[in-house]
Structure formats: structure tokens, C-alpha cells
Amino acid sequence: MLDLNDVAVFVQVVRCGSFAEAARRLGIPPNTLSRRVQQLEAHLGTRLMQRSTRKLSLTSAGRDFHDRCAEAVEGLVDAGQSLLSRNESPSGLVRVAAPADFFDFFPMEWLAEFLAEHPQVRVDFVLSDARADLIADRIDVAIRGGVLEDSAFFARRVLDAGLDGLVASPAYMAARGTPATLQDLAAHDCLVFAHPSGRATWSLSAHDGTDAEVQVAGRLSGNTVQVLRKAALAGLGIALLPSTMTRRELRAGLLVPVLPHYHRKGHGVHLVYASRRYLPSAVSAFIDLVARKLGDAEDLPMATAGTPA
């Protein structure tokens, strides 16, 4: 009879994209997984995957076999894990890839609560604005904003897209005047994402549904929205920022809206991970923490930015 353990190993290797990543997730040596897949191929009398030092690719027979058995295998694993999780305490290492300014809007106190609740869990943060390779960098979950690329990974939205709006500090507006039209922005210092030219194109929509573009430039640019937010608070220019990052400052009068009838659709924040299935309990618990905390927050809790100029 077909060894269902070998089938489960094959499905996990395909899901992870490599023997090394599957071995890490299963806690089994890679050569053991390779041997189990070879046993399965020998039993079936056909090659299921082509192997190289860098990646795996399925043969046509392997793709057909995976498509027909993956759902059944994952269903069995889910059934077993649901029973085990009743008594299992989350433990082990969770590697998290996040933007460099992640802890500017995710209070360290939230993480302290999580670690206190799960004393057997360790968390390793890889903070960078570069896009992490989940498989190559051994990342369990990545926290990403912006447009998500098509991929085989699962993405869970934890913060709605909302709208981006134009804002500036009262001090900047008093010194430079209030723009009356979109074209007036060309004469202002605008805070844009880093580019050698210091210029950017803002694509905006009016409340009546019409779209418009404007070329803007400024003396200060940055590679994170938090940098641009702090620069706006300091009176250095006009910024186009997510509403979740500016509601508190707008209510307090630290920022004021600029051309409020224009906006840009935001992209939200997602948690990205290899699969909803086979998730270690520690990873699942961390995902639930971030989803709960950010999902419950009407405004992102920002770190103190100082007194505006």
C-alpha cells in the first residue's frame, strides 16, 4: 500500500518549495525528506519532481499527483492539529520580517504582553525596508504594506486600506500659504519617497470621482511613511499619508488637511506567510496577536514625534 507519510512529506516539500525549508518546518533532516520522496517515486514508478541545488520543479506527473492529494493530506493534518492544539502550548522561534519603522507604530508593550503570555516562545525580528524572501531568509511571517505581488503565499489583511490624504503642520501653512488647487503643490515643499531627483508624481482622486496627477518635489525625502509623517509634524512640507497615521494629529491640531477634497486609495497592511496549514502554534499565536492589535486600533499608535516647528 501507498505510505501516506511519504505522500504528506511530498506535499509539504512542494508547499515549502525546498527540502531545506520543509525540513525546518517539520523538524526532520533534509536527506530524510529526500529519501522519503524517492521512496514514493519508486512506489509510483514515476518521477514527481526535478531537483537542483537551488530549487525544485514538479514534473507533469508530480503536479497532477500533488493537485489530487494535497487537499486530502492537508485536511488530515488540520484534523490532527486541531486536536493537538487543545493541549499544546506555543513554543519555539518565530522569525518576523517587518519594515524598519515597525516599532514606531507597534508598541513594544504589545510584544511584551505576548512574550509574557507565551513564555516558551522566542521572536526574532528582521527589520528592513527591503522585501524579504520568506523561504531563503527562513521567515515565518512578513508584515507588508503596499501592493502585494502575486505569489503562492497566503496574505491576511490586518489593517484596511483606507484613504491617503494631504496634510501639513499649521506652522508650514502659516509660513507658505494654503494651496488652492492641485497645481499649486508644484510651488510647495512636498515630502516624497526617496528618489535621486527629489521629485514624485502624486495620483489623486477628487470626491466627484475624477482623477488627476501632479508633479511635486521637495527638499526632504525618505524611504518610510514614518519619516515623512515626522517631517510633516516638524513643519518641513506637505505629505501624502495614510489616514490611520494622521487622525490623532489632525484631531489635536498638530496637522491640518490640505486640499481635503483630494485623496488616494491606500493599500493596507497584510501578514504574509507560506500557508495557513502546517503553521507552528507559536507562529499562529503571533499572527493572531498582530491581527487583533492592529485590527482593534482605530488609529495606529505612533511613537512620539516631538514638537512641530
One Martini backbone bead per residue (centre of mass of N, CA, C, O) as a GRO file, in nm:
protein
  309
    1MET     BB    1   0.100   0.033   0.013
    2LEU     BB    2   0.062   0.355   0.044
    3ASP     BB    3   0.255   0.596   0.203
    4LEU     BB    4   0.124   0.868   0.367
    5ASN     BB    5   0.386   0.998   0.471
    6ASP     BB    6   0.512   1.043   0.192
    7VAL     BB    7   0.288   1.225   0.087
    8ALA     BB    8   0.313   1.446   0.304
    9VAL     BB    9   0.603   1.520   0.238
   10PHE     BB   10   0.559   1.604  -0.053
   11VAL     BB   11   0.357   1.835   0.002
   12GLN     BB   12   0.549   2.002   0.182
   13VAL     BB   13   0.775   2.049  -0.022
   14VAL     BB   14   0.601   2.197  -0.227
   15ARG     BB   15   0.501   2.423  -0.039
   16CYS     BB   16   0.808   2.525   0.037
   17GLY     BB   17   1.023   2.469  -0.224
   18SER     BB   18   1.198   2.284  -0.018
   19PHE     BB   19   1.376   2.073   0.180
   20ALA     BB   20   1.484   2.275   0.391
   21GLU     BB   21   1.213   2.407   0.474
   22ALA     BB   22   1.061   2.148   0.542
   23ALA     BB   23   1.261   2.054   0.759
   24ARG     BB   24   1.221   2.293   0.949
   25ARG     BB   25   0.909   2.254   0.994
   26LEU     BB   26   0.934   1.931   1.072
   27GLY     BB   27   1.212   1.835   1.205
   28ILE     BB   28   1.376   1.717   0.949
   29PRO     BB   29   1.602   1.594   0.764
   30PRO     BB   30   1.655   1.644   0.433
   31ASN     BB   31   1.751   1.350   0.357
   32THR     BB   32   1.491   1.217   0.459
   33LEU     BB   33   1.294   1.354   0.266
   34SER     BB   34   1.428   1.261   0.006
   35ARG     BB   35   1.392   0.959   0.060
   36ARG     BB   36   1.080   0.960   0.076
   37VAL     BB   37   1.034   1.059  -0.215
   38GLN     BB   38   1.184   0.827  -0.353
   39GLN     BB   39   0.994   0.609  -0.247
   40LEU     BB   40   0.743   0.718  -0.387
   41GLU     BB   41   0.850   0.702  -0.677
   42ALA     BB   42   0.904   0.398  -0.671
   43HIS     BB   43   0.611   0.312  -0.614
   44LEU     BB   44   0.492   0.473  -0.876
   45GLY     BB   45   0.703   0.481  -1.124
   46THR     BB   46   0.776   0.802  -1.092
   47ARG     BB   47   0.858   1.127  -1.148
   48LEU     BB   48   0.783   1.427  -0.953
   49MET     BB   49   1.078   1.572  -0.940
   50GLN     BB   50   1.308   1.827  -0.996
   51ARG     BB   51   1.646   1.862  -0.903
   52SER     BB   52   1.832   2.122  -0.733
   53THR     BB   53   2.028   2.339  -0.551
   54ARG     BB   54   1.787   2.579  -0.562
   55LYS     BB   55   1.540   2.400  -0.687
   56LEU     BB   56   1.207   2.302  -0.758
   57SER     BB   57   1.031   2.082  -0.997
   58LEU     BB   58   0.756   1.971  -1.146
   59THR     BB   59   0.617   1.736  -1.291
   60SER     BB   60   0.337   1.643  -1.444
   61ALA     BB   61   0.288   1.411  -1.244
   62GLY     BB   62   0.341   1.574  -0.983
   63ARG     BB   63   0.118   1.787  -1.023
   64ASP     BB   64  -0.120   1.591  -1.032
   65PHE     BB   65  -0.071   1.453  -0.761
   66HIS     BB   66  -0.085   1.704  -0.584
   67ASP     BB   67  -0.373   1.806  -0.664
   68ARG     BB   68  -0.517   1.530  -0.560
   69CYS     BB   69  -0.379   1.516  -0.244
   70ALA     BB   70  -0.344   1.781  -0.077
   71GLU     BB   71  -0.624   1.828   0.054
   72ALA     BB   72  -0.635   1.561   0.211
   73VAL     BB   73  -0.379   1.598   0.377
   74GLU     BB   74  -0.455   1.873   0.506
   75GLY     BB   75  -0.708   1.768   0.647
   76LEU     BB   76  -0.564   1.568   0.835
   77VAL     BB   77  -0.378   1.773   0.971
   78ASP     BB   78  -0.597   1.956   1.083
   79ALA     BB   79  -0.733   1.746   1.261
   80GLY     BB   80  -0.483   1.691   1.437
   81GLN     BB   81  -0.416   1.986   1.525
   82SER     BB   82  -0.686   2.051   1.668
   83LEU     BB   83  -0.625   1.846   1.896
   84LEU     BB   84  -0.339   1.933   1.987
   85SER     BB   85  -0.401   2.244   2.049
   86ARG     BB   86  -0.555   2.201   2.320
   87ASN     BB   87  -0.254   2.121   2.469
   88GLU     BB   88  -0.074   2.323   2.322
   89SER     BB   89   0.208   2.514   2.366
   90PRO     BB   90   0.362   2.766   2.261
   91SER     BB   91   0.675   2.722   2.073
   92GLY     BB   92   0.959   2.876   1.983
   93LEU     BB   93   1.051   3.019   1.678
   94VAL     BB   94   0.992   3.357   1.545
   95ARG     BB   95   1.017   3.489   1.222
   96VAL     BB   96   1.026   3.847   1.144
   97ALA     BB   97   0.921   4.057   0.885
   98ALA     BB   98   0.984   4.417   0.880
   99PRO     BB   99   0.979   4.726   0.891
  100ALA     BB  100   1.196   4.955   1.020
  101ASP     BB  101   0.927   5.115   1.162
  102PHE     BB  102   0.743   4.918   1.325
  103PHE     BB  103   0.794   5.032   1.636
  104ASP     BB  104   0.635   5.305   1.582
  105PHE     BB  105   0.331   5.133   1.559
  106PHE     BB  106   0.437   4.889   1.755
  107PRO     BB  107   0.427   4.834   2.060
  108MET     BB  108   0.634   4.679   2.286
  109GLU     BB  109   0.408   4.602   2.487
  110TRP     BB  110   0.271   4.392   2.307
  111LEU     BB  111   0.511   4.198   2.303
  112ALA     BB  112   0.531   4.160   2.609
  113GLU     BB  113   0.258   4.023   2.641
  114PHE     BB  114   0.317   3.781   2.458
  115LEU     BB  115   0.569   3.669   2.615
  116ALA     BB  116   0.418   3.634   2.884
  117GLU     BB  117   0.199   3.432   2.768
  118HIS     BB  118   0.466   3.292   2.603
  119PRO     BB  119   0.746   3.158   2.751
  120GLN     BB  120   0.836   2.952   2.489
  121VAL     BB  121   0.880   3.208   2.313
  122ARG     BB  122   1.056   3.329   2.026
  123VAL     BB  123   1.166   3.649   1.876
  124ASP     BB  124   1.271   3.737   1.534
  125PHE     BB  125   1.373   4.037   1.397
  126VAL     BB  126   1.353   4.167   1.051
  127LEU     BB  127   1.456   4.491   0.978
  128SER     BB  128   1.328   4.606   0.660
  129ASP     BB  129   1.261   4.758   0.335
  130ALA     BB  130   1.320   4.501   0.223
  131ARG     BB  131   1.227   4.226   0.056
  132ALA     BB  132   1.153   3.926   0.175
  133ASP     BB  133   1.257   3.587   0.170
  134LEU     BB  134   1.091   3.344   0.316
  135ILE     BB  135   1.268   3.099   0.244
  136ALA     BB  136   1.571   3.198   0.244
  137ASP     BB  137   1.516   3.362   0.539
  138ARG     BB  138   1.332   3.205   0.736
  139ILE     BB  139   1.029   3.312   0.729
  140ASP     BB  140   0.717   3.310   0.888
  141VAL     BB  141   0.651   3.633   0.890
  142ALA     BB  142   0.519   3.911   0.703
  143ILE     BB  143   0.512   4.271   0.708
  144ARG     BB  144   0.292   4.439   0.474
  145GLY     BB  145   0.277   4.698   0.247
  146GLY     BB  146   0.095   4.752  -0.013
  147VAL     BB  147   0.142   4.591  -0.296
  148LEU     BB  148   0.075   4.268  -0.382
  149GLU     BB  149   0.220   4.005  -0.500
  150ASP     BB  150   0.207   3.743  -0.678
  151SER     BB  151   0.158   3.431  -0.495
  152ALA     BB  152   0.179   3.135  -0.288
  153PHE     BB  153   0.103   3.303  -0.061
  154PHE     BB  154  -0.040   3.410   0.235
  155ALA     BB  155  -0.285   3.676   0.299
  156ARG     BB  156  -0.352   3.894   0.585
  157ARG     BB  157  -0.560   4.134   0.671
  158VAL     BB  158  -0.507   4.401   0.939
  159LEU     BB  159  -0.539   4.668   0.752
  160ASP     BB  160  -0.704   4.889   0.610
  161ALA     BB  161  -0.664   5.100   0.356
  162GLY     BB  162  -0.810   5.346   0.298
  163LEU     BB  163  -0.691   5.687   0.306
  164ASP     BB  164  -0.504   5.927   0.147
  165GLY     BB  165  -0.369   6.243   0.266
  166LEU     BB  166  -0.324   6.582   0.287
  167VAL     BB  167  -0.057   6.730   0.491
  168ALA     BB  168   0.015   6.981   0.752
  169SER     BB  169   0.142   7.221   0.930
  170PRO     BB  170   0.059   7.521   1.060
  171ALA     BB  171   0.340   7.647   1.022
  172TYR     BB  172   0.367   7.597   0.720
  173MET     BB  173   0.108   7.742   0.629
  174ALA     BB  174   0.183   8.021   0.746
  175ALA     BB  175   0.453   8.049   0.569
  176ARG     BB  176   0.327   7.936   0.263
  177GLY     BB  177   0.043   7.867   0.245
  178THR     BB  178  -0.259   7.780   0.073
  179PRO     BB  179  -0.359   7.561  -0.137
  180ALA     BB  180  -0.608   7.576  -0.405
  181THR     BB  181  -0.459   7.376  -0.596
  182LEU     BB  182  -0.293   7.116  -0.727
  183GLN     BB  183  -0.081   7.295  -0.882
  184ASP     BB  184   0.033   7.445  -0.622
  185LEU     BB  185   0.228   7.214  -0.524
  186ALA     BB  186   0.477   7.291  -0.708
  187ALA     BB  187   0.545   7.543  -0.492
  188HIS     BB  188   0.605   7.321  -0.282
  189ASP     BB  189   0.699   7.139  -0.010
  190CYS     BB  190   0.737   6.796  -0.066
  191LEU     BB  191   0.692   6.476   0.078
  192VAL     BB  192   0.894   6.211  -0.039
  193PHE     BB  193   1.004   5.950  -0.177
  194ALA     BB  194   1.291   5.829  -0.244
  195HIS     BB  195   1.483   6.021  -0.490
  196PRO     BB  196   1.728   6.158  -0.676
  197SER     BB  197   1.534   6.406  -0.775
  198GLY     BB  198   1.299   6.474  -0.555
  199ARG     BB  199   1.061   6.347  -0.713
  200ALA     BB  200   0.697   6.323  -0.785
  201THR     BB  201   0.388   6.138  -0.843
  202TRP     BB  202   0.056   6.231  -0.779
  203SER     BB  203  -0.228   6.020  -0.751
  204LEU     BB  204  -0.559   6.149  -0.761
  205SER     BB  205  -0.885   6.188  -0.604
  206ALA     BB  206  -1.190   6.307  -0.621
  207HIS     BB  207  -1.508   6.318  -0.490
  208ASP     BB  208  -1.626   6.298  -0.802
  209GLY     BB  209  -1.400   6.079  -0.940
  210THR     BB  210  -1.174   6.234  -1.038
  211ASP     BB  211  -0.858   6.235  -1.195
  212ALA     BB  212  -0.513   6.318  -1.088
  213GLU     BB  213  -0.197   6.483  -1.158
  214VAL     BB  214   0.121   6.563  -0.979
  215GLN     BB  215   0.412   6.740  -0.966
  216VAL     BB  216   0.660   6.691  -0.714
  217ALA     BB  217   0.867   6.859  -0.459
  218GLY     BB  218   1.166   6.849  -0.239
  219ARG     BB  219   1.413   6.867   0.029
  220LEU     BB  220   1.260   6.607   0.148
  221SER     BB  221   1.325   6.257   0.192
  222GLY     BB  222   1.201   5.908   0.214
  223ASN     BB  223   1.153   5.539   0.298
  224THR     BB  224   0.917   5.627   0.504
  225VAL     BB  225   0.622   5.727   0.647
  226GLN     BB  226   0.739   5.816   0.921
  227VAL     BB  227   0.931   6.029   0.817
  228LEU     BB  228   0.712   6.203   0.678
  229ARG     BB  229   0.544   6.256   0.927
  230LYS     BB  230   0.765   6.399   1.098
  231ALA     BB  231   0.816   6.622   0.890
  232ALA     BB  232   0.536   6.744   0.897
  233LEU     BB  233   0.537   6.810   1.205
  234ALA     BB  234   0.808   6.997   1.157
  235GLY     BB  235   0.740   7.184   0.892
  236LEU     BB  236   0.867   7.063   0.593
  237GLY     BB  237   0.571   6.993   0.467
  238ILE     BB  238   0.389   6.807   0.233
  239ALA     BB  239   0.185   6.515   0.286
  240LEU     BB  240   0.112   6.170   0.186
  241LEU     BB  241  -0.112   6.001   0.409
  242PRO     BB  242  -0.241   5.788   0.609
  243SER     BB  243  -0.516   5.816   0.809
  244THR     BB  244  -0.413   5.624   1.045
  245MET     BB  245  -0.154   5.835   1.096
  246THR     BB  246  -0.338   6.132   1.135
  247ARG     BB  247  -0.590   6.160   1.319
  248ARG     BB  248  -0.469   6.257   1.588
  249GLU     BB  249  -0.328   6.519   1.475
  250LEU     BB  250  -0.582   6.647   1.359
  251ARG     BB  251  -0.742   6.666   1.627
  252ALA     BB  252  -0.492   6.833   1.772
  253GLY     BB  253  -0.360   7.035   1.540
  254LEU     BB  254  -0.073   6.934   1.422
  255LEU     BB  255  -0.255   6.892   1.174
  256VAL     BB  256  -0.360   6.975   0.838
  257PRO     BB  257  -0.554   6.993   0.579
  258VAL     BB  258  -0.497   6.942   0.222
  259LEU     BB  259  -0.701   6.933  -0.008
  260PRO     BB  260  -0.960   6.742   0.102
  261HIS     BB  261  -1.089   6.652  -0.193
  262TYR     BB  262  -0.829   6.477  -0.190
  263HIS     BB  263  -0.718   6.135  -0.278
  264ARG     BB  264  -0.585   5.806  -0.183
  265LYS     BB  265  -0.564   5.483  -0.220
  266GLY     BB  266  -0.487   5.242  -0.019
  267HIS     BB  267  -0.323   4.914   0.098
  268GLY     BB  268  -0.248   4.836   0.363
  269VAL     BB  269  -0.206   4.549   0.587
  270HIS     BB  270  -0.004   4.247   0.585
  271LEU     BB  271   0.012   3.901   0.634
  272VAL     BB  272   0.284   3.684   0.540
  273TYR     BB  273   0.264   3.334   0.446
  274ALA     BB  274   0.297   3.018   0.329
  275SER     BB  275   0.053   2.900   0.519
  276ARG     BB  276  -0.228   2.793   0.694
  277ARG     BB  277  -0.076   2.540   0.701
  278TYR     BB  278   0.154   2.411   0.923
  279LEU     BB  279   0.137   2.591   1.168
  280PRO     BB  280   0.286   2.691   1.420
  281SER     BB  281   0.168   2.792   1.720
  282ALA     BB  282   0.351   3.043   1.748
  283VAL     BB  283   0.279   3.174   1.478
  284SER     BB  284  -0.026   3.186   1.518
  285ALA     BB  285  -0.015   3.365   1.773
  286PHE     BB  286   0.124   3.608   1.641
  287ILE     BB  287  -0.083   3.666   1.423
  288ASP     BB  288  -0.316   3.718   1.621
  289LEU     BB  289  -0.192   3.958   1.760
  290VAL     BB  290  -0.164   4.155   1.521
  291ALA     BB  291  -0.457   4.141   1.423
  292ARG     BB  292  -0.584   4.242   1.688
  293LYS     BB  293  -0.435   4.509   1.740
  294LEU     BB  294  -0.476   4.644   1.456
  295GLY     BB  295  -0.783   4.587   1.424
  296ASP     BB  296  -0.864   4.761   1.697
  297ALA     BB  297  -0.727   5.010   1.571
  298GLU     BB  298  -0.814   5.315   1.463
  299ASP     BB  299  -0.526   5.402   1.533
  300LEU     BB  300  -0.203   5.440   1.506
  301PRO     BB  301   0.043   5.397   1.749
  302MET     BB  302   0.255   5.650   1.789
  303ALA     BB  303   0.539   5.776   1.820
  304THR     BB  304   0.705   6.026   1.933
  305ALA     BB  305   0.772   6.340   1.739
  306GLY     BB  306   0.738   6.601   1.868
  307THR     BB  307   0.765   6.934   1.812
  308PRO     BB  308   0.652   7.145   1.605
  309ALA     BB  309   0.773   7.412   1.400
   0.00000   0.00000   0.00000
